Every structure is written in C-alpha cells, then in structure tokens.
Amino acid sequence: MTARETAPSVAPSLSGPLGSGSTAPHGEVGRGTLLGFAAYGLWGLFPLYFDALKPAGPWEILAHRILWTLLFCVVVLLVVRDLGWIRPLLRRPRLLAGTAVAAVLIAVNWVVYVAAVTSGNTSEAALGYFLNPLVTVALGVVVLGERLRVLQWVAVGIGVVAGVYLGVSGGRVPWVALTLAVSFALYGLTKKKVGVSLDAIHGLTVETVVLAPVAVVLLLVVGAQGGLEFGLHGGVHTSLLVLSGLVTAVPLLCFAAAARRIPLVSIGLIQFITPVMQLLCAVVLLDEHMPRERWIGFGIVWLALIVLTVDSLVSLRGARAARRDLPVDDCPR
C-alpha cells in the first residue's frame, strides 16, 4: 500500500507527475532499484511476519511496533549524532500538527492491516494496497483539484466498478480493503502537504513519538484485561515482537533511499510487488480461501492498474519527447 523521498512509507501512486527520469549516475540508479525491490519485497512478506506474532492481538502488536520503532529511531539518531533538526522542528507548529495527523493515519493503517492478517483476511488486505493508487488519484481530484487524463478517469471508473462488484458479490462492503487504501492514501497526501521537509528517519521518529503515549495506554489496557502475550510464548516469539521496530523501519528507509535515486514511475511500477506477494502469501502459504467472486474482483482491479500504468508510461514518454524538441539556446551570455 508508497510509496517516495523524504516522506517515509508514503505509497507511491502512478497518478501524479512522474518526472523526467533520474539524473543520478547509472550506478546510483541500479542501487536505487535494488533498494526499491528490497523495500517492497520486505513489505510483501509482512503477512508471514505478523502471522508469526499470533496469539498476540492487533492492539498489542501495534503498541510494540510503535515503541520498538521509536527506540530504533532514537538509537540510530544518537549513533549518527543527528539531533540538530529537533529544535527547529519545535518552532514549526503547523508541521508538528501535520505530522501528528499523519501518525494517526498510519496507526489506523497498521492496526487494520495486522488485524486482517491475524484474523485470516490477508487477501482483502492485499486488495487494499492494489486499490491504493486509484484512491490516491481520486484524492488528487477531490482534495487537490487536479485534472485527470482520459485513461486516468477510465482507471478510476474501473476501480469503482471493482469496489461495487466486490461489495455486491460478497454481500458486504470490503471495509478492510477500503480502510487500508484510504488511510494510506490520506497518509501520503498529508506527508505531501506538510511533511516534505522531514527526512525519512526524522519523520518516522516524530510520528512514533506522537503515538508512544497511545502505545503505552494500549499495553496497560490489554494487560489489565489479561491479554498481554509478550514473553509468554518462548524466546522466538518475544524476539519477533521486539524486532517489530526494526522490521517496520528498515523497508521505510530502503524506500526513502531508493526514491532519491530512481524515477517515480519506476517506484510506481515496483510498488505492485507488495500486494502481489501479500496475495501469494495468503493463498499459498497461509492457506486462506479465496472465493471465485474475490478473484474476479481482483481481476477488475488489475485491469484498472494496467490502464493507470499505461497512462503513466505514455505521459512520461510524451514529456521526454517534448524536452527533446525544445530549442537549444546557444547564445553566449
């Protein structure tokens, strides 16, 4: 579900400007491509990781994920002595408020995703990240007043058809998929509007600082209800909960490094690795049942994404052709 530059974990979509391509040296582009595959490949394996955290519930997993990610970020910042950005940030209340909103959105995304995986509904979670680019396009129109090209409108229309079909054929609205798609798209929009001046590690640190009190309260509430599983299921399970911070932060940082080196269109294409891998994990490894109606719904969504990808590639090719046709001013200055 961004993916993506200074904003951490913002899922890239194929809806916005794609840029002219990377100006980085060939070696940097290759390194960026590998980092991009690493980020989205790791995200694609998340269903297996979170399934291994059972019987811990989604609220406990969310709390651990927040607190251990914060600890990881603090250790990294202390090791590299990168603390000079904190004081200027405190003098920017609008940026802090926007980051707080982003933190809430990503927390919603995290807990819904973990709940979907641990309840055996990983396939619908994967659907949410397939829908994410289409929701991002729609937000661009509704919130930012962007104008869509014809193929983008076609893709959004097909996406709406897919949503309606899945809702009617399944007898219910696919709330998990829609919540994941909308929360991640809103997170990306928020980061785009207020968070572009924060590096990935800085943004993630601030977001987890905002969420840390909530995480502590969650652990207290779950503990009071006798539901804490931390330390009760052997060293491996405990270690996996502790490592949730590292598992959360590493792909985000890989993505941030990749997005600085390769064109956004490349990021946009690589991003589809994640939901494909998640779907394969659900069906092949976690033995989830996929009814025929959901397969058909996925097929309709994939058609929309193919249309969106074709539009992006055509737009990028046209932009490059236009630049080649620009007259060169050879007059001395």
mmCIF file of C-alpha atoms in Angstrom:
data_model
loop_
_atom_site.group_PDB
_atom_site.id
_atom_site.type_symbol
_atom_site.label_atom_id
_atom_site.label_comp_id
_atom_site.label_asym_id
_atom_site.label_seq_id
_atom_site.Cartn_x
_atom_site.Cartn_y
_atom_site.Cartn_z
ATOM 1 C CA MET A 1 0.000 0.000 0.000
ATOM 2 C CA THR A 2 4.388 4.396 -1.136
ATOM 3 C CA ALA A 3 5.343 4.762 -1.643
ATOM 4 C CA ARG A 4 8.903 8.305 -2.036
ATOM 5 C CA GLU A 5 11.777 10.745 -0.955
ATOM 6 C CA THR A 6 11.666 12.446 2.377
ATOM 7 C CA ALA A 7 8.258 11.168 3.430
ATOM 8 C CA PRO A 8 8.517 7.713 4.974
ATOM 9 C CA SER A 9 6.215 4.971 3.852
ATOM 10 C CA VAL A 10 4.153 7.077 1.562
ATOM 11 C CA ALA A 11 2.960 4.617 -1.034
ATOM 12 C CA PRO A 12 3.765 5.986 -4.464
ATOM 13 C CA SER A 13 0.971 6.072 -6.947
ATOM 14 C CA LEU A 14 1.011 6.431 -10.686
ATOM 15 C CA SER A 15 -1.329 9.370 -10.581
ATOM 16 C CA GLY A 16 0.907 12.340 -10.078
ATOM 17 C CA PRO A 17 3.708 13.882 -12.063
ATOM 18 C CA LEU A 18 6.246 11.302 -12.878
ATOM 19 C CA GLY A 19 9.181 13.478 -13.582
ATOM 20 C CA SER A 20 11.660 13.190 -16.376
ATOM 21 C CA GLY A 21 13.601 10.295 -15.026
ATOM 22 C CA SER A 22 16.520 10.009 -12.735
ATOM 23 C CA THR A 23 19.512 12.287 -13.120
ATOM 24 C CA ALA A 24 21.580 10.051 -10.849
ATOM 25 C CA PRO A 25 24.601 8.165 -12.244
ATOM 26 C CA HIS A 26 23.937 4.708 -13.661
ATOM 27 C CA GLY A 27 25.401 3.019 -10.577
ATOM 28 C CA GLU A 28 23.139 5.023 -8.296
ATOM 29 C CA VAL A 29 20.090 4.107 -10.381
ATOM 30 C CA GLY A 30 20.993 0.426 -10.095
ATOM 31 C CA ARG A 31 21.494 0.751 -6.357
ATOM 32 C CA GLY A 32 18.204 2.606 -6.044
ATOM 33 C CA THR A 33 16.381 -0.100 -7.985
ATOM 34 C CA LEU A 34 17.745 -2.794 -5.671
ATOM 35 C CA LEU A 35 16.727 -0.761 -2.626
ATOM 36 C CA GLY A 36 13.245 -0.306 -4.081
ATOM 37 C CA PHE A 37 12.849 -4.040 -4.631
ATOM 38 C CA ALA A 38 14.152 -4.636 -1.103
ATOM 39 C CA ALA A 39 11.600 -2.247 0.430
ATOM 40 C CA TYR A 40 8.578 -3.579 -1.426
ATOM 41 C CA GLY A 41 9.787 -7.178 -1.111
ATOM 42 C CA LEU A 42 10.022 -6.831 2.661
ATOM 43 C CA TRP A 43 6.554 -5.263 2.806
ATOM 44 C CA GLY A 44 5.297 -8.157 0.705
ATOM 45 C CA LEU A 45 6.486 -10.621 3.369
ATOM 46 C CA PHE A 46 4.722 -8.790 6.211
ATOM 47 C CA PRO A 47 1.780 -11.266 6.289
ATOM 48 C CA LEU A 48 4.152 -14.070 7.278
ATOM 49 C CA TYR A 49 5.786 -11.927 9.947
ATOM 50 C CA PHE A 50 2.577 -10.733 11.563
ATOM 51 C CA ASP A 51 1.022 -14.188 11.360
ATOM 52 C CA ALA A 52 4.023 -15.440 13.356
ATOM 53 C CA LEU A 53 3.192 -12.924 16.109
ATOM 54 C CA LYS A 54 -0.040 -14.710 16.996
ATOM 55 C CA PRO A 55 -1.550 -15.191 19.550
ATOM 56 C CA ALA A 56 -0.684 -11.543 20.276
ATOM 57 C CA GLY A 57 -3.644 -9.401 19.236
ATOM 58 C CA PRO A 58 -3.556 -6.442 16.844
ATOM 59 C CA TRP A 59 -3.604 -3.800 19.604
ATOM 60 C CA GLU A 60 -0.661 -5.338 21.419
ATOM 61 C CA ILE A 61 1.239 -5.747 18.144
ATOM 62 C CA LEU A 62 0.523 -2.115 17.233
ATOM 63 C CA ALA A 63 1.836 -0.932 20.607
ATOM 64 C CA HIS A 64 5.019 -2.990 20.304
ATOM 65 C CA ARG A 65 5.531 -1.821 16.747
ATOM 66 C CA ILE A 66 5.297 1.835 17.780
ATOM 67 C CA LEU A 67 7.530 1.606 20.851
ATOM 68 C CA TRP A 68 10.261 -0.569 19.331
ATOM 69 C CA THR A 69 10.296 1.560 16.166
ATOM 70 C CA LEU A 70 10.753 4.659 18.314
ATOM 71 C CA LEU A 71 13.606 3.009 20.182
ATOM 72 C CA PHE A 72 15.251 2.002 16.898
ATOM 73 C CA CYS A 73 14.959 5.557 15.539
ATOM 74 C CA VAL A 74 16.375 7.086 18.729
ATOM 75 C CA VAL A 75 19.346 4.712 18.711
ATOM 76 C CA VAL A 76 20.095 5.489 15.061
ATOM 77 C CA LEU A 77 19.880 9.246 15.660
ATOM 78 C CA LEU A 78 22.155 9.020 18.691
ATOM 79 C CA VAL A 79 24.715 6.862 16.873
ATOM 80 C CA VAL A 80 24.954 9.241 13.909
ATOM 81 C CA ARG A 81 24.572 12.297 16.175
ATOM 82 C CA ASP A 82 21.690 13.635 14.124
ATOM 83 C CA LEU A 83 19.727 15.715 16.639
ATOM 84 C CA GLY A 84 20.110 19.220 15.272
ATOM 85 C CA TRP A 85 16.772 19.118 13.432
ATOM 86 C CA ILE A 86 14.695 18.772 16.613
ATOM 87 C CA ARG A 87 14.854 22.357 17.897
ATOM 88 C CA PRO A 88 13.913 23.988 14.545
ATOM 89 C CA LEU A 89 11.045 21.496 14.228
ATOM 90 C CA LEU A 90 9.610 22.546 17.591
ATOM 91 C CA ARG A 91 9.270 26.077 16.218
ATOM 92 C CA ARG A 92 7.056 24.873 13.378
ATOM 93 C CA PRO A 93 3.630 24.051 14.907
ATOM 94 C CA ARG A 94 1.971 23.510 11.531
ATOM 95 C CA LEU A 95 4.496 20.851 10.597
ATOM 96 C CA LEU A 96 4.145 19.207 14.001
ATOM 97 C CA ALA A 97 0.348 19.184 13.709
ATOM 98 C CA GLY A 98 0.501 17.708 10.227
ATOM 99 C CA THR A 99 2.928 15.036 11.380
ATOM 100 C CA ALA A 100 0.573 14.188 14.252
ATOM 101 C CA VAL A 101 -2.275 13.706 11.766
ATOM 102 C CA ALA A 102 -0.005 11.511 9.639
ATOM 103 C CA ALA A 103 0.858 9.484 12.736
ATOM 104 C CA VAL A 104 -2.808 8.785 13.471
ATOM 105 C CA LEU A 105 -3.458 7.754 9.870
ATOM 106 C CA ILE A 106 -0.526 5.356 9.720
ATOM 107 C CA ALA A 107 -1.519 3.882 13.101
ATOM 108 C CA VAL A 108 -5.014 3.180 11.743
ATOM 109 C CA ASN A 109 -3.427 1.561 8.699
ATOM 110 C CA TRP A 110 -1.096 -0.561 10.806
ATOM 111 C CA VAL A 111 -3.698 -1.889 13.217
ATOM 112 C CA VAL A 112 -6.252 -2.696 10.495
ATOM 113 C CA TYR A 113 -3.597 -4.497 8.475
ATOM 114 C CA VAL A 114 -2.362 -6.544 11.431
ATOM 115 C CA ALA A 115 -5.941 -7.376 12.425
ATOM 116 C CA ALA A 116 -6.638 -8.544 8.868
ATOM 117 C CA VAL A 117 -3.577 -10.797 8.782
ATOM 118 C CA THR A 118 -4.053 -12.306 12.243
ATOM 119 C CA SER A 119 -7.737 -12.991 11.518
ATOM 120 C CA GLY A 120 -7.018 -14.806 8.249
ATOM 121 C CA ASN A 121 -8.085 -11.989 5.940
ATOM 122 C CA THR A 122 -4.766 -11.193 4.289
ATOM 123 C CA SER A 123 -6.205 -11.368 0.773
ATOM 124 C CA GLU A 124 -8.563 -8.459 1.455
ATOM 125 C CA ALA A 125 -5.642 -6.523 2.933
ATOM 126 C CA ALA A 126 -3.731 -7.120 -0.311
ATOM 127 C CA LEU A 127 -6.744 -5.813 -2.214
ATOM 128 C CA GLY A 128 -6.481 -2.597 -0.199
ATOM 129 C CA TYR A 129 -2.955 -1.961 -1.452
ATOM 130 C CA PHE A 130 -3.998 -2.719 -5.017
ATOM 131 C CA LEU A 131 -6.751 -0.101 -4.618
ATOM 132 C CA ASN A 132 -4.417 2.456 -3.037
ATOM 133 C CA PRO A 133 -3.158 4.049 -6.307
ATOM 134 C CA LEU A 134 -6.736 4.502 -7.508
ATOM 135 C CA VAL A 135 -7.768 6.137 -4.230
ATOM 136 C CA THR A 136 -4.722 8.399 -4.474
ATOM 137 C CA VAL A 137 -5.830 9.500 -7.940
ATOM 138 C CA ALA A 138 -9.329 10.228 -6.633
ATOM 139 C CA LEU A 139 -7.930 12.275 -3.736
ATOM 140 C CA GLY A 140 -5.895 14.296 -6.200
ATOM 141 C CA VAL A 141 -9.142 15.330 -7.900
ATOM 142 C CA VAL A 142 -11.283 15.855 -4.808
ATOM 143 C CA VAL A 143 -8.739 17.467 -2.465
ATOM 144 C CA LEU A 144 -6.090 19.000 -4.712
ATOM 145 C CA GLY A 145 -8.315 19.888 -7.670
ATOM 146 C CA GLU A 146 -6.096 18.024 -10.127
ATOM 147 C CA ARG A 147 -7.304 17.276 -13.626
ATOM 148 C CA LEU A 148 -7.158 13.691 -14.750
ATOM 149 C CA ARG A 149 -6.250 12.470 -18.188
ATOM 150 C CA VAL A 150 -8.717 10.268 -20.057
ATOM 151 C CA LEU A 151 -7.007 6.988 -19.154
ATOM 152 C CA GLN A 152 -6.822 8.025 -15.509
ATOM 153 C CA TRP A 153 -10.583 8.580 -15.497
ATOM 154 C CA VAL A 154 -11.021 5.173 -17.124
ATOM 155 C CA ALA A 155 -8.855 3.557 -14.442
ATOM 156 C CA VAL A 156 -10.775 5.210 -11.612
ATOM 157 C CA GLY A 157 -14.065 4.169 -13.206
ATOM 158 C CA ILE A 158 -12.916 0.564 -13.455
ATOM 159 C CA GLY A 159 -11.806 0.742 -9.818
ATOM 160 C CA VAL A 160 -15.267 1.916 -8.768
ATOM 161 C CA VAL A 161 -16.804 -0.959 -10.710
ATOM 162 C CA ALA A 162 -14.480 -3.361 -8.878
ATOM 163 C CA GLY A 163 -15.477 -1.959 -5.490
ATOM 164 C CA VAL A 164 -19.175 -2.188 -6.272
ATOM 165 C CA TYR A 165 -18.807 -5.721 -7.634
ATOM 166 C CA LEU A 166 -16.883 -6.915 -4.584
ATOM 167 C CA GLY A 167 -19.450 -5.370 -2.277
ATOM 168 C CA VAL A 168 -22.446 -6.861 -4.091
ATOM 169 C CA SER A 169 -20.954 -10.293 -4.785
ATOM 170 C CA GLY A 170 -19.553 -10.667 -1.282
ATOM 171 C CA GLY A 171 -22.709 -9.480 0.424
ATOM 172 C CA ARG A 172 -20.818 -6.773 2.307
ATOM 173 C CA VAL A 173 -18.661 -3.724 1.707
ATOM 174 C CA PRO A 174 -14.934 -4.694 1.720
ATOM 175 C CA TRP A 175 -14.209 -2.416 4.674
ATOM 176 C CA VAL A 176 -10.729 -3.770 5.374
ATOM 177 C CA ALA A 177 -9.518 -3.096 1.837
ATOM 178 C CA LEU A 178 -11.163 0.325 1.685
ATOM 179 C CA THR A 179 -9.839 1.372 5.097
ATOM 180 C CA LEU A 180 -6.287 0.360 4.173
ATOM 181 C CA ALA A 181 -6.457 2.072 0.788
ATOM 182 C CA VAL A 182 -7.990 5.307 2.096
ATOM 183 C CA SER A 183 -5.846 5.584 5.233
ATOM 184 C CA PHE A 184 -2.622 5.035 3.283
ATOM 185 C CA ALA A 185 -3.656 7.457 0.545
ATOM 186 C CA LEU A 186 -4.582 10.116 3.147
ATOM 187 C CA TYR A 187 -1.267 9.467 4.887
ATOM 188 C CA GLY A 188 0.557 10.096 1.631
ATOM 189 C CA LEU A 189 -1.452 13.251 0.993
ATOM 190 C CA THR A 190 -0.702 14.551 4.485
ATOM 191 C CA LYS A 191 3.009 13.869 4.097
ATOM 192 C CA LYS A 192 2.991 15.579 0.717
ATOM 193 C CA LYS A 193 1.381 18.726 2.120
ATOM 194 C CA VAL A 194 3.243 19.166 5.411
ATOM 195 C CA GLY A 195 5.973 16.611 5.732
ATOM 196 C CA VAL A 196 8.252 17.102 2.753
ATOM 197 C CA SER A 197 10.913 18.896 4.809
ATOM 198 C CA LEU A 198 11.485 15.914 7.113
ATOM 199 C CA ASP A 199 13.890 13.120 6.226
ATOM 200 C CA ALA A 200 12.538 9.588 6.475
ATOM 201 C CA ILE A 201 14.146 8.800 9.827
ATOM 202 C CA HIS A 202 13.114 12.193 11.238
ATOM 203 C CA GLY A 203 9.504 11.823 10.147
ATOM 204 C CA LEU A 204 9.245 8.294 11.479
ATOM 205 C CA THR A 205 10.762 9.403 14.785
ATOM 206 C CA VAL A 206 8.256 12.230 15.233
ATOM 207 C CA GLU A 207 5.324 10.024 14.278
ATOM 208 C CA THR A 208 6.284 7.331 16.781
ATOM 209 C CA VAL A 209 6.886 9.968 19.477
ATOM 210 C CA VAL A 210 3.324 11.186 18.899
ATOM 211 C CA LEU A 211 1.992 7.630 19.079
ATOM 212 C CA ALA A 212 4.131 6.443 22.016
ATOM 213 C CA PRO A 213 1.693 7.561 24.764
ATOM 214 C CA VAL A 214 -1.118 5.786 22.915
ATOM 215 C CA ALA A 215 1.033 2.646 22.714
ATOM 216 C CA VAL A 216 1.694 2.711 26.466
ATOM 217 C CA VAL A 217 -2.026 3.098 27.196
ATOM 218 C CA LEU A 218 -2.819 0.213 24.829
ATOM 219 C CA LEU A 219 -0.375 -2.071 26.653
ATOM 220 C CA LEU A 220 -1.854 -1.083 30.014
ATOM 221 C CA VAL A 221 -5.414 -1.719 28.832
ATOM 222 C CA VAL A 222 -4.583 -5.043 27.168
ATOM 223 C CA GLY A 223 -2.595 -6.055 30.256
ATOM 224 C CA ALA A 224 -5.455 -5.141 32.577
ATOM 225 C CA GLN A 225 -7.698 -7.430 30.547
ATOM 226 C CA GLY A 226 -5.170 -10.254 30.809
ATOM 227 C CA GLY A 227 -4.427 -10.220 27.100
ATOM 228 C CA LEU A 228 -0.693 -9.469 27.003
ATOM 229 C CA GLU A 229 1.241 -12.225 25.240
ATOM 230 C CA PHE A 230 4.725 -10.665 25.432
ATOM 231 C CA GLY A 231 7.205 -13.115 26.985
ATOM 232 C CA LEU A 232 4.693 -15.950 27.304
ATOM 233 C CA HIS A 233 5.483 -17.969 24.180
ATOM 234 C CA GLY A 234 9.202 -18.532 24.169
ATOM 235 C CA GLY A 235 12.231 -16.559 23.091
ATOM 236 C CA VAL A 236 11.472 -16.609 19.373
ATOM 237 C CA HIS A 237 8.017 -15.061 19.756
ATOM 238 C CA THR A 238 9.326 -12.443 22.199
ATOM 239 C CA SER A 239 12.215 -11.613 19.856
ATOM 240 C CA LEU A 240 9.850 -11.192 16.932
ATOM 241 C CA LEU A 241 7.801 -8.661 18.904
ATOM 242 C CA VAL A 242 10.963 -6.758 19.868
ATOM 243 C CA LEU A 243 12.201 -6.815 16.268
ATOM 244 C CA SER A 244 8.947 -5.289 15.012
ATOM 245 C CA GLY A 245 10.592 -1.879 15.262
ATOM 246 C CA LEU A 246 13.484 -2.912 13.032
ATOM 247 C CA VAL A 247 11.086 -4.667 10.646
ATOM 248 C CA THR A 248 8.994 -1.505 10.426
ATOM 249 C CA ALA A 249 11.851 0.952 9.933
ATOM 250 C CA VAL A 250 14.188 -0.869 7.529
ATOM 251 C CA PRO A 251 11.885 -1.049 4.474
ATOM 252 C CA LEU A 252 10.853 2.575 5.026
ATOM 253 C CA LEU A 253 14.470 3.690 4.984
ATOM 254 C CA CYS A 254 15.217 1.482 1.965
ATOM 255 C CA PHE A 255 12.324 3.110 0.166
ATOM 256 C CA ALA A 256 13.467 6.623 1.034
ATOM 257 C CA ALA A 257 16.951 5.847 -0.299
ATOM 258 C CA ALA A 258 15.501 4.286 -3.460
ATOM 259 C CA ALA A 259 13.181 7.178 -4.228
ATOM 260 C CA ARG A 260 16.087 9.624 -4.254
ATOM 261 C CA ARG A 261 17.867 7.573 -6.918
ATOM 262 C CA ILE A 262 15.255 6.345 -9.404
ATOM 263 C CA PRO A 263 12.304 7.957 -11.231
ATOM 264 C CA LEU A 264 8.894 7.959 -9.602
ATOM 265 C CA VAL A 265 7.498 5.918 -12.493
ATOM 266 C CA SER A 266 9.898 3.124 -11.547
ATOM 267 C CA ILE A 267 8.782 3.326 -7.918
ATOM 268 C CA GLY A 268 5.183 3.266 -9.093
ATOM 269 C CA LEU A 269 5.714 0.052 -11.037
ATOM 270 C CA ILE A 270 7.784 -1.663 -8.335
ATOM 271 C CA GLN A 271 5.098 -0.956 -5.730
ATOM 272 C CA PHE A 272 2.802 -3.640 -7.154
ATOM 273 C CA ILE A 273 5.247 -6.290 -5.933
ATOM 274 C CA THR A 274 3.913 -5.802 -2.398
ATOM 275 C CA PRO A 275 0.220 -6.681 -2.850
ATOM 276 C CA VAL A 276 1.092 -9.488 -5.286
ATOM 277 C CA MET A 277 3.410 -11.042 -2.702
ATOM 278 C CA GLN A 278 0.833 -10.492 0.046
ATOM 279 C CA LEU A 279 -1.813 -12.239 -2.026
ATOM 280 C CA LEU A 280 0.528 -15.162 -2.735
ATOM 281 C CA CYS A 281 1.388 -15.398 0.957
ATOM 282 C CA ALA A 282 -2.311 -15.503 1.815
ATOM 283 C CA VAL A 283 -3.314 -18.157 -0.704
ATOM 284 C CA VAL A 284 -0.188 -20.326 -0.956
ATOM 285 C CA LEU A 285 1.471 -20.111 2.471
ATOM 286 C CA LEU A 286 -1.288 -19.108 4.894
ATOM 287 C CA ASP A 287 -3.870 -21.325 3.195
ATOM 288 C CA GLU A 288 -6.564 -18.659 3.010
ATOM 289 C CA HIS A 289 -9.609 -19.437 0.914
ATOM 290 C CA MET A 290 -10.254 -17.054 -1.973
ATOM 291 C CA PRO A 291 -13.810 -17.301 -3.310
ATOM 292 C CA ARG A 292 -14.296 -17.005 -7.056
ATOM 293 C CA GLU A 293 -16.047 -13.655 -6.651
ATOM 294 C CA ARG A 294 -12.984 -12.149 -4.984
ATOM 295 C CA TRP A 295 -10.703 -13.443 -7.752
ATOM 296 C CA ILE A 296 -12.957 -11.746 -10.296
ATOM 297 C CA GLY A 297 -12.871 -8.544 -8.250
ATOM 298 C CA PHE A 298 -9.080 -8.685 -8.134
ATOM 299 C CA GLY A 299 -9.042 -9.137 -11.905
ATOM 300 C CA ILE A 300 -11.107 -5.976 -12.390
ATOM 301 C CA VAL A 301 -8.755 -4.037 -10.105
ATOM 302 C CA TRP A 302 -5.714 -5.342 -12.004
ATOM 303 C CA LEU A 303 -7.289 -4.129 -15.243
ATOM 304 C CA ALA A 304 -7.617 -0.655 -13.711
ATOM 305 C CA LEU A 305 -3.984 -0.726 -12.619
ATOM 306 C CA ILE A 306 -2.851 -1.785 -16.105
ATOM 307 C CA VAL A 307 -4.719 1.193 -17.570
ATOM 308 C CA LEU A 308 -3.159 3.511 -14.974
ATOM 309 C CA THR A 309 0.319 2.139 -15.701
ATOM 310 C CA VAL A 310 -0.101 2.569 -19.465
ATOM 311 C CA ASP A 311 -1.223 6.161 -18.922
ATOM 312 C CA SER A 312 1.820 6.864 -16.771
ATOM 313 C CA LEU A 313 4.265 5.403 -19.287
ATOM 314 C CA VAL A 314 2.640 7.254 -22.197
ATOM 315 C CA SER A 315 2.721 10.508 -20.234
ATOM 316 C CA LEU A 316 6.370 10.032 -19.332
ATOM 317 C CA ARG A 317 7.324 9.242 -22.939
ATOM 318 C CA GLY A 318 5.476 12.350 -24.140
ATOM 319 C CA ALA A 319 7.255 14.535 -21.593
ATOM 320 C CA ARG A 320 10.638 13.214 -22.698
ATOM 321 C CA ALA A 321 9.795 13.780 -26.373
ATOM 322 C CA ALA A 322 8.713 17.350 -25.615
ATOM 323 C CA ARG A 323 12.029 18.076 -23.902
ATOM 324 C CA ARG A 324 13.981 16.710 -26.847
ATOM 325 C CA ASP A 325 12.090 19.062 -29.146
ATOM 326 C CA LEU A 326 12.881 22.164 -27.088
ATOM 327 C CA PRO A 327 15.145 24.633 -28.956
ATOM 328 C CA VAL A 328 18.642 24.963 -27.576
ATOM 329 C CA ASP A 329 19.779 28.484 -26.828
ATOM 330 C CA ASP A 330 23.430 28.673 -27.865
ATOM 331 C CA CYS A 331 23.759 32.435 -27.500
ATOM 332 C CA PRO A 332 26.716 33.434 -25.336
ATOM 333 C CA ARG A 333 25.922 35.093 -22.054
#
